[in-house]
C-alpha positions as CSV (number, residue, x, y, z in Angstrom):
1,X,93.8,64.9,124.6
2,X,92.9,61.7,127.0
3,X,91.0,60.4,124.7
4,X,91.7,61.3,121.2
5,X,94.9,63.3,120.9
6,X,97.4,60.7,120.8
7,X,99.9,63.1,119.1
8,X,99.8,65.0,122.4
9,X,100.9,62.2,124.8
10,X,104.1,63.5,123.3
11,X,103.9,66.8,125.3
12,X,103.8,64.9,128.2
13,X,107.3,65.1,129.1
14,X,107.3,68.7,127.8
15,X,104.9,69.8,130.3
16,X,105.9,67.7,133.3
17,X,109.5,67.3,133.4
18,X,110.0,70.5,131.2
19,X,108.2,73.7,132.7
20,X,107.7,72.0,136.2
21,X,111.4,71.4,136.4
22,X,112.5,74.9,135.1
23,X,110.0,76.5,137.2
24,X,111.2,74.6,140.7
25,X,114.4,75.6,141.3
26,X,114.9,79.7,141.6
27,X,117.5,80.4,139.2
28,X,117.7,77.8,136.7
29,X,115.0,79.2,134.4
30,X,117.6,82.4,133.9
31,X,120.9,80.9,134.0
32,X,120.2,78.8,131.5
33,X,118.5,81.2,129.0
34,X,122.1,83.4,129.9
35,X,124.1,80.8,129.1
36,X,122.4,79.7,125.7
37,X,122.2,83.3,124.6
38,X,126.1,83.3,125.5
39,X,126.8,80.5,123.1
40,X,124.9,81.4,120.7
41,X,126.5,85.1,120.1
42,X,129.8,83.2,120.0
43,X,128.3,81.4,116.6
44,X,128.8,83.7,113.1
45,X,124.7,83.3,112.9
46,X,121.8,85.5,112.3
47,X,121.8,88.0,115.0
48,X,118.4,87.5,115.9
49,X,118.8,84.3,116.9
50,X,120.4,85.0,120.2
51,X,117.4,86.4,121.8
52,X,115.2,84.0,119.7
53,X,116.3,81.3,121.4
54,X,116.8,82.8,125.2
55,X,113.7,84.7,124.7
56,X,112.1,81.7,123.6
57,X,113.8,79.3,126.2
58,X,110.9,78.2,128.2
59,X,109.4,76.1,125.6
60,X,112.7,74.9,123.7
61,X,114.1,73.8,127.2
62,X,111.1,72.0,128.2
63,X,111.1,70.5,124.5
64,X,114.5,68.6,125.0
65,X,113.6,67.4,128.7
66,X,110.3,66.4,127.3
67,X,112.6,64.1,124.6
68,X,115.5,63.1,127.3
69,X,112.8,62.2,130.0
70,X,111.0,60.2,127.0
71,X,113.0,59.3,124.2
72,X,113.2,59.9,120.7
73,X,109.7,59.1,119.9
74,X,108.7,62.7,121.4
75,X,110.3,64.7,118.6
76,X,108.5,63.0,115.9
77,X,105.4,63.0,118.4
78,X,106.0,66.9,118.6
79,X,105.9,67.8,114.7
80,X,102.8,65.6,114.3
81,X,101.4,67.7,117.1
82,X,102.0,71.2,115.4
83,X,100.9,70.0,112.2
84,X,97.3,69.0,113.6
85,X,97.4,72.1,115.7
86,X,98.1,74.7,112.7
87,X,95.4,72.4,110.6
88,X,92.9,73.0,113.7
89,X,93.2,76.8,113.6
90,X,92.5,76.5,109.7
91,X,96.1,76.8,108.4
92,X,97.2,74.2,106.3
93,X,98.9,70.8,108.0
94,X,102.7,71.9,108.2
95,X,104.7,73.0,110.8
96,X,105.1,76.8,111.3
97,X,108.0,79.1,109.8
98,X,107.7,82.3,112.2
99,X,107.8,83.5,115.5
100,X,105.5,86.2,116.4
101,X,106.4,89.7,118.1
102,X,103.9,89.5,120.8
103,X,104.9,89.9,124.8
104,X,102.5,86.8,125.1
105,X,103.7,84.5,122.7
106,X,106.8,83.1,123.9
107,X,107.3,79.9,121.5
108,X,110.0,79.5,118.6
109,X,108.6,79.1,115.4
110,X,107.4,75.2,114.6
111,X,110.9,74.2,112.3
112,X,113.1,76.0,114.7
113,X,111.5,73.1,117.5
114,X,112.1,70.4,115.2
115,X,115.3,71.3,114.8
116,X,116.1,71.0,117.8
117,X,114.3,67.7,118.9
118,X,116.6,66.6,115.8
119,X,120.2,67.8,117.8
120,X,119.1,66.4,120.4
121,X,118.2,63.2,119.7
122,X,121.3,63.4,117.9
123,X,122.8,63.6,121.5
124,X,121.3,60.5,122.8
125,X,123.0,57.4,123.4
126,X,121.8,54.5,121.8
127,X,122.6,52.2,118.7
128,X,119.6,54.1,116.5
129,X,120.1,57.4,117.6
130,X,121.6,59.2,114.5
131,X,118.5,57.2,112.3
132,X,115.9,58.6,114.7
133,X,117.4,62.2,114.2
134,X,117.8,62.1,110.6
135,X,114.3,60.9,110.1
136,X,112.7,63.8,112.6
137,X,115.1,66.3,110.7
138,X,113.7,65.0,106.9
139,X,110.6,65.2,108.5
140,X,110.8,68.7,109.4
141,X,112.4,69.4,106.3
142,X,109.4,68.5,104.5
143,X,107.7,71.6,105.9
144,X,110.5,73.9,105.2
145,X,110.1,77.4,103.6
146,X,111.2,80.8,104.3
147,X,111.9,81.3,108.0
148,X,110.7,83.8,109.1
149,X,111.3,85.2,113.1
150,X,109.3,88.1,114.7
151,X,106.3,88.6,112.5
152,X,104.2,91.4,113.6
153,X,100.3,91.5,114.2
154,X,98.4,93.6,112.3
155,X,95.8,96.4,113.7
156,X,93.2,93.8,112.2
157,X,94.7,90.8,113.4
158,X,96.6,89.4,110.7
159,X,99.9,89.5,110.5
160,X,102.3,90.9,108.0
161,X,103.5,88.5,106.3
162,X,106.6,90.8,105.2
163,X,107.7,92.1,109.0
164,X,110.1,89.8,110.9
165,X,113.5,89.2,109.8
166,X,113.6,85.6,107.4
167,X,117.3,83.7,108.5
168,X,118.3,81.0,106.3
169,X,117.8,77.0,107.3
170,X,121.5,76.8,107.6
171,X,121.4,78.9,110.6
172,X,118.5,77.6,111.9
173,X,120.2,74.3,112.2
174,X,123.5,75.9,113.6
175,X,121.4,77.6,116.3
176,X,118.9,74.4,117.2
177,X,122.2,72.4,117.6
178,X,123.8,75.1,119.9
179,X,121.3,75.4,122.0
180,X,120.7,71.5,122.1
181,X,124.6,71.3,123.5
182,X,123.8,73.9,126.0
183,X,121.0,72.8,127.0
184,X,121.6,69.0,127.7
185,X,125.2,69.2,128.8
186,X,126.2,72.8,130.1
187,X,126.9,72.9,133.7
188,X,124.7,75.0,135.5
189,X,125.1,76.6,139.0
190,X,122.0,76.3,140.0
């Protein structure tokens, strides 16, 4: 990634000031994934998103302080990223519609992500901000087909395709842009 995966400079923040932050300070991690599953079983949404999304928090956590310790620039950075990954592992160049049911797999599905990079830059505070969202958001609407959340492995290894639970993009918005507000501006204890 030094040297040829400019896409992945993007993760930078992710990784640094995302999992390093949640990680160093006891507590935080698990508040926080309280407190978005909290907000989120307020909304009239899929009820799989809930534990999506707290299940999930790690990586969408570290996604938005990846974008408020970079800037906007990260969100776009992050689709381009996916797209080149899934294209890597010999899927085609889009982002990814499911989550997978494995205890080892702990990321939300690729439009969920840029979804949220969309709220939040949506958050920000600068002259451009709403243009930078809606540009990351019709760029991850480009990718959009059935979502589809908890897709389970096959015996073989493949998965099936017809497990999981499919929510519409409607509430995959709603949820992204809850947990964005949580996220960013939800006063923590810890």
């Amino acid at each position: 990634n030094a040297s040829k995966g400019l896409l992945a400079w993007g993760a930078l923040g992710h990784e640094t000031a995302g999992h390093d932050i949640l990680h160093a300070d006891d507590g935080l991690h698990d508040e926080l994934k309280a407190a978005v599953r909290e907000a989120l079983l307020k909304e009239q949404i899929d009820p799989i998103l809930p534990d999506q999304w707290a299940d999930r928090l790690d990586e969408s956590a570290s996604d938005v302080l990846g974008i408020l310790n970079m800037g906007p620039a990260v969100g776009i950075s992050l689709i381009g990223y996916f797209r080149a990954m899934n294209a890597s592992m010999g899927g085609p160049m889009k982002l990814w519609n499911m989550s997978l049911d494995i205890d080892y797999d702990n990321h939300p599905a690729d439009i969920l992500r840029g979804y949220l990079a969309a709220s939040v830059i949506r958050r920000l505070s600068f002259d451009t901000a709403r243009a930078w969202a809606d540009a990351t958001e019709a760029e991850v609407n480009k990718d959009l087909v059935e979502i589809r959340l908890n897709v389970l492995p096959k015996y073989d290894g493949t998965l099936d395709l017809n497990s999981g639970t499919v929510i519409s993009p409607a509430d995959a918005r709603k949820s992204a842009d809850v947990v964005a507000e949580i996220i960013m501006n939800y006063k923590l204890d810890t």
